[in-house]
């Protein structure tokens, strides 16, 4: 009984850590994508203006 409770507790911790990690990765990737799109837009604008 104690062993199963411990294993389920450990599984719960693992699931929580995994969820936290995936959320972190998602937020980081969306930030990175935002930076990338802004950089591409800036490049496009500078190309269009002939300054690049």
PDB file of C-alpha atoms in Angstrom:
ATOM      1  CA  UNK A   1       0.000   0.000   0.000  1.00  0.00           C
ATOM      2  CA  UNK A   2       2.699   2.424   1.021  1.00  0.00           C
ATOM      3  CA  UNK A   3       4.767   1.496  -2.036  1.00  0.00           C
ATOM      4  CA  UNK A   4       1.892   2.114  -4.449  1.00  0.00           C
ATOM      5  CA  UNK A   5       1.109   5.431  -2.795  1.00  0.00           C
ATOM      6  CA  UNK A   6       4.756   6.426  -3.113  1.00  0.00           C
ATOM      7  CA  UNK A   7       4.895   5.402  -6.778  1.00  0.00           C
ATOM      8  CA  UNK A   8       1.706   7.306  -7.608  1.00  0.00           C
ATOM      9  CA  UNK A   9       3.093  10.338  -5.740  1.00  0.00           C
ATOM     10  CA  UNK A  10       6.294  10.092  -7.762  1.00  0.00           C
ATOM     11  CA  UNK A  11       4.259   9.762 -10.976  1.00  0.00           C
ATOM     12  CA  UNK A  12       2.280  12.855 -10.002  1.00  0.00           C
ATOM     13  CA  UNK A  13       5.521  14.800  -9.449  1.00  0.00           C
ATOM     14  CA  UNK A  14       6.885  13.591 -12.786  1.00  0.00           C
ATOM     15  CA  UNK A  15       3.668  14.619 -14.578  1.00  0.00           C
ATOM     16  CA  UNK A  16       3.764  18.023 -12.919  1.00  0.00           C
ATOM     17  CA  UNK A  17       7.401  18.572 -13.875  1.00  0.00           C
ATOM     18  CA  UNK A  18       6.692  17.464 -17.429  1.00  0.00           C
ATOM     19  CA  UNK A  19       3.732  19.832 -17.709  1.00  0.00           C
ATOM     20  CA  UNK A  20       5.791  22.710 -16.293  1.00  0.00           C
ATOM     21  CA  UNK A  21       8.622  21.956 -18.706  1.00  0.00           C
ATOM     22  CA  UNK A  22       6.324  21.766 -21.731  1.00  0.00           C
ATOM     23  CA  UNK A  23       4.700  25.085 -20.775  1.00  0.00           C
ATOM     24  CA  UNK A  24       8.156  26.659 -20.424  1.00  0.00           C
ATOM     25  CA  UNK A  25       9.234  25.322 -23.812  1.00  0.00           C
ATOM     26  CA  UNK A  26       5.999  26.583 -25.371  1.00  0.00           C
ATOM     27  CA  UNK A  27       6.412  30.102 -23.975  1.00  0.00           C
ATOM     28  CA  UNK A  28      10.088  30.213 -24.980  1.00  0.00           C
ATOM     29  CA  UNK A  29       9.340  28.975 -28.508  1.00  0.00           C
ATOM     30  CA  UNK A  30       6.521  31.509 -28.947  1.00  0.00           C
ATOM     31  CA  UNK A  31       8.834  34.305 -27.734  1.00  0.00           C
ATOM     32  CA  UNK A  32      11.526  33.100 -30.118  1.00  0.00           C
ATOM     33  CA  UNK A  33       9.027  32.941 -32.979  1.00  0.00           C
ATOM     34  CA  UNK A  34       7.902  36.484 -32.182  1.00  0.00           C
ATOM     35  CA  UNK A  35      11.495  37.738 -32.258  1.00  0.00           C
ATOM     36  CA  UNK A  36      12.126  35.868 -35.498  1.00  0.00           C
ATOM     37  CA  UNK A  37       9.051  37.306 -37.217  1.00  0.00           C
ATOM     38  CA  UNK A  38       9.917  40.851 -36.098  1.00  0.00           C
ATOM     39  CA  UNK A  39      13.476  40.406 -37.401  1.00  0.00           C
ATOM     40  CA  UNK A  40      12.132  39.117 -40.722  1.00  0.00           C
ATOM     41  CA  UNK A  41       9.677  42.022 -40.906  1.00  0.00           C
ATOM     42  CA  UNK A  42      12.491  44.507 -40.165  1.00  0.00           C
ATOM     43  CA  UNK A  43      14.614  42.919 -42.882  1.00  0.00           C
ATOM     44  CA  UNK A  44      11.717  43.116 -45.301  1.00  0.00           C
ATOM     45  CA  UNK A  45      11.091  46.778 -44.476  1.00  0.00           C
ATOM     46  CA  UNK A  46      14.769  47.664 -44.815  1.00  0.00           C
ATOM     47  CA  UNK A  47      14.946  45.778 -48.123  1.00  0.00           C
ATOM     48  CA  UNK A  48      11.853  47.580 -49.336  1.00  0.00           C
ATOM     49  CA  UNK A  49      13.273  50.951 -48.343  1.00  0.00           C
ATOM     50  CA  UNK A  50      16.598  50.183 -50.006  1.00  0.00           C
ATOM     51  CA  UNK A  51      18.530  50.816 -46.788  1.00  0.00           C
ATOM     52  CA  UNK A  52      19.616  47.225 -46.335  1.00  0.00           C
TER      53      UNK A  52
END
